């Protein structure tokens, strides 16, 4: 099969591993920089041109779309979907997962365990919202942050109010969340493919830090997960409509809570911590599932 990887950089660990795994299983793998894909729309067939030549003959596309290029990247992916190329994750599911509030709304509707989360517009409602989330200490998060960058811990009510004012002053969208202190800066990343957690790892925040992101100096180790954690991760990915997802769970004293569902989870940390060939499992999934035009939305979402 001809497989396209939408990635800005062929030297990134995850991209390299997917090329390796695809080629090892006899596929032809081509990396396309989404920002160099030219889309043409007309009453005839939708087309993509890449550095002067027409894209055709691909059986599947693996999106590795960074948060900074979500708009253009998902548009390119949608174009592939309209051309009936099988997407590992669909464009609508990726767009959905990039908005933390939208994701939590969908998960909450289906009864997935979540930290109590609040969202309010008016400064007149700040105090009430902070109270509803259990009062300080509280977490405040930008809706479209990644790698821990937009996540702040406010230890006191005054600090929380200041951060809320600052975010509002910048016109930034954010949510407020109960701080799960008992997790001690740790969370569990479950790597979901289809209806299975194929690998998991525990991430521990660096000394003096509450965010466990590897980009924030967190360290990863292999993790054993419980059957309820496994079930929560698989359900969360399914609710988001993602075939492949990195589901982050935090262990609270009332069970596992979903923090977020990542649509382009990195492979480096998880392969190192678990010793599992996750890239190979992604290619296996594509082999089993890729069919022409097999998407829920065909780019219509
Ligand atoms: P990002 O998309 O930036 O990774 P997350 O929501 O995953 O944002 O938060 C980053 C990290 O911050 C998490 O991995 C976790 O370690 C910590 N964290 C986030 N929310 C909470 C919370 N409600 N309670 C405790 N720690 C949290
Ligand atoms: Mg995260």
Short mmCIF file of C-alpha atoms in Angstrom, two decimals, residues 139-257:
data_model
loop_
_atom_site.label_atom_id
_atom_site.label_comp_id
_atom_site.label_asym_id
_atom_site.label_seq_id
_atom_site.Cartn_x
_atom_site.Cartn_y
_atom_site.Cartn_z
CA UNK A 139 -5.94 24.58 37.78
CA UNK A 140 -6.49 27.09 34.95
CA UNK A 141 -5.99 25.98 31.35
CA UNK A 142 -5.97 27.67 28.00
CA UNK A 143 -8.39 25.81 25.73
CA UNK A 144 -5.82 25.26 23.01
CA UNK A 145 -2.58 24.80 24.95
CA UNK A 146 -0.32 21.76 24.52
CA UNK A 147 2.80 20.33 26.16
CA UNK A 148 1.76 21.81 29.48
CA UNK A 149 2.36 25.37 28.30
CA UNK A 150 -1.07 26.84 28.99
CA UNK A 151 -1.66 25.10 32.33
CA UNK A 152 -1.35 27.07 35.57
CA UNK A 153 -1.75 26.04 39.20
CA UNK A 154 -3.26 28.77 41.39
CA UNK A 155 -2.65 27.91 45.03
CA UNK A 156 -4.93 30.55 46.51
CA UNK A 157 -8.22 32.18 45.56
CA UNK A 158 -6.44 35.51 45.04
CA UNK A 159 -3.95 33.88 42.65
CA UNK A 160 -6.78 32.19 40.75
CA UNK A 161 -8.63 35.50 40.39
CA UNK A 162 -5.47 37.21 39.11
CA UNK A 163 -4.85 34.54 36.49
CA UNK A 164 -8.50 34.68 35.40
CA UNK A 165 -8.20 38.47 35.02
CA UNK A 166 -4.94 38.13 33.09
CA UNK A 167 -6.35 35.50 30.68
CA UNK A 168 -9.49 37.63 30.16
CA UNK A 169 -7.35 40.70 29.53
CA UNK A 170 -5.58 38.78 26.75
CA UNK A 171 -8.92 37.61 25.33
CA UNK A 172 -7.78 34.02 25.85
CA UNK A 173 -10.31 31.21 26.26
CA UNK A 174 -9.63 29.11 29.34
CA UNK A 175 -11.24 26.69 31.72
CA UNK A 176 -10.99 26.21 35.46
CA UNK A 177 -10.49 22.79 36.98
CA UNK A 178 -10.36 21.08 40.33
CA UNK A 179 -6.69 20.38 41.21
CA UNK A 180 -6.09 16.66 41.74
CA UNK A 181 -3.45 17.10 44.42
CA UNK A 182 -3.33 13.46 45.51
CA UNK A 183 -1.91 12.46 42.09
CA UNK A 184 1.38 13.99 43.26
CA UNK A 185 2.34 15.30 39.81
CA UNK A 186 1.85 11.92 38.13
CA UNK A 187 -0.50 10.81 35.40
CA UNK A 188 -0.88 7.84 33.10
CA UNK A 189 -0.68 8.00 29.32
CA UNK A 190 -2.66 5.23 27.64
CA UNK A 191 -1.89 4.71 23.98
CA UNK A 192 -5.10 3.56 22.31
CA UNK A 193 -5.29 1.94 18.89
CA UNK A 194 -8.79 0.88 17.82
CA UNK A 195 -10.44 -0.73 20.82
CA UNK A 196 -7.27 -1.55 22.75
CA UNK A 197 -4.74 0.16 24.99
CA UNK A 198 -1.58 -1.13 23.29
CA UNK A 199 0.91 0.55 25.64
CA UNK A 200 0.88 2.71 28.74
CA UNK A 201 3.31 4.70 30.80
CA UNK A 202 3.34 6.63 34.01
CA UNK A 203 4.63 10.17 33.77
CA UNK A 204 6.00 11.92 36.84
CA UNK A 205 6.51 15.67 36.98
CA UNK A 206 9.98 17.00 37.77
CA UNK A 207 10.72 18.13 41.34
CA UNK A 208 8.70 21.25 42.22
CA UNK A 209 6.48 20.93 39.13
CA UNK A 210 2.90 19.62 38.93
CA UNK A 211 2.77 19.09 35.14
CA UNK A 212 3.97 15.66 34.08
CA UNK A 213 4.51 16.52 30.38
CA UNK A 214 7.81 15.12 29.09
CA UNK A 215 8.32 18.54 27.45
CA UNK A 216 8.23 20.06 30.96
CA UNK A 217 10.94 17.76 32.28
CA UNK A 218 8.64 14.94 33.37
CA UNK A 219 10.01 11.40 33.38
CA UNK A 220 8.33 8.29 32.04
CA UNK A 221 8.29 4.75 33.32
CA UNK A 222 6.29 1.68 32.43
CA UNK A 223 2.89 1.50 34.09
CA UNK A 224 0.45 -1.23 34.93
CA UNK A 225 -3.08 -0.01 34.42
CA UNK A 226 -6.26 -1.35 35.94
CA UNK A 227 -9.16 -2.69 33.90
CA UNK A 228 -11.26 0.37 34.72
CA UNK A 229 -8.46 2.65 33.49
CA UNK A 230 -8.19 0.58 30.32
CA UNK A 231 -11.95 0.80 29.76
CA UNK A 232 -12.03 4.57 30.41
CA UNK A 233 -9.19 5.20 27.93
CA UNK A 234 -10.76 3.12 25.15
CA UNK A 235 -14.17 4.73 25.68
CA UNK A 236 -12.71 8.24 25.71
CA UNK A 237 -10.93 7.66 22.38
CA UNK A 238 -14.10 6.22 20.91
CA UNK A 239 -16.25 9.15 22.07
CA UNK A 240 -13.80 11.54 20.44
CA UNK A 241 -13.99 9.48 17.24
CA UNK A 242 -10.23 8.79 17.25
CA UNK A 243 -8.79 5.45 16.08
CA UNK A 244 -5.43 6.36 17.58
CA UNK A 245 -5.19 8.49 20.70
CA UNK A 246 -3.03 9.26 23.70
CA UNK A 247 -5.46 9.36 26.60
CA UNK A 248 -4.13 11.00 29.77
CA UNK A 249 -5.63 9.76 33.02
CA UNK A 250 -5.00 11.14 36.46
CA UNK A 251 -5.43 8.89 39.50
CA UNK A 252 -7.71 10.67 41.95
CA UNK A 253 -8.91 9.31 45.26
CA UNK A 254 -12.26 8.65 43.59
CA UNK A 255 -10.91 6.73 40.59
CA UNK A 256 -9.30 7.51 37.24
CA UNK A 257 -10.22 10.84 35.63
#
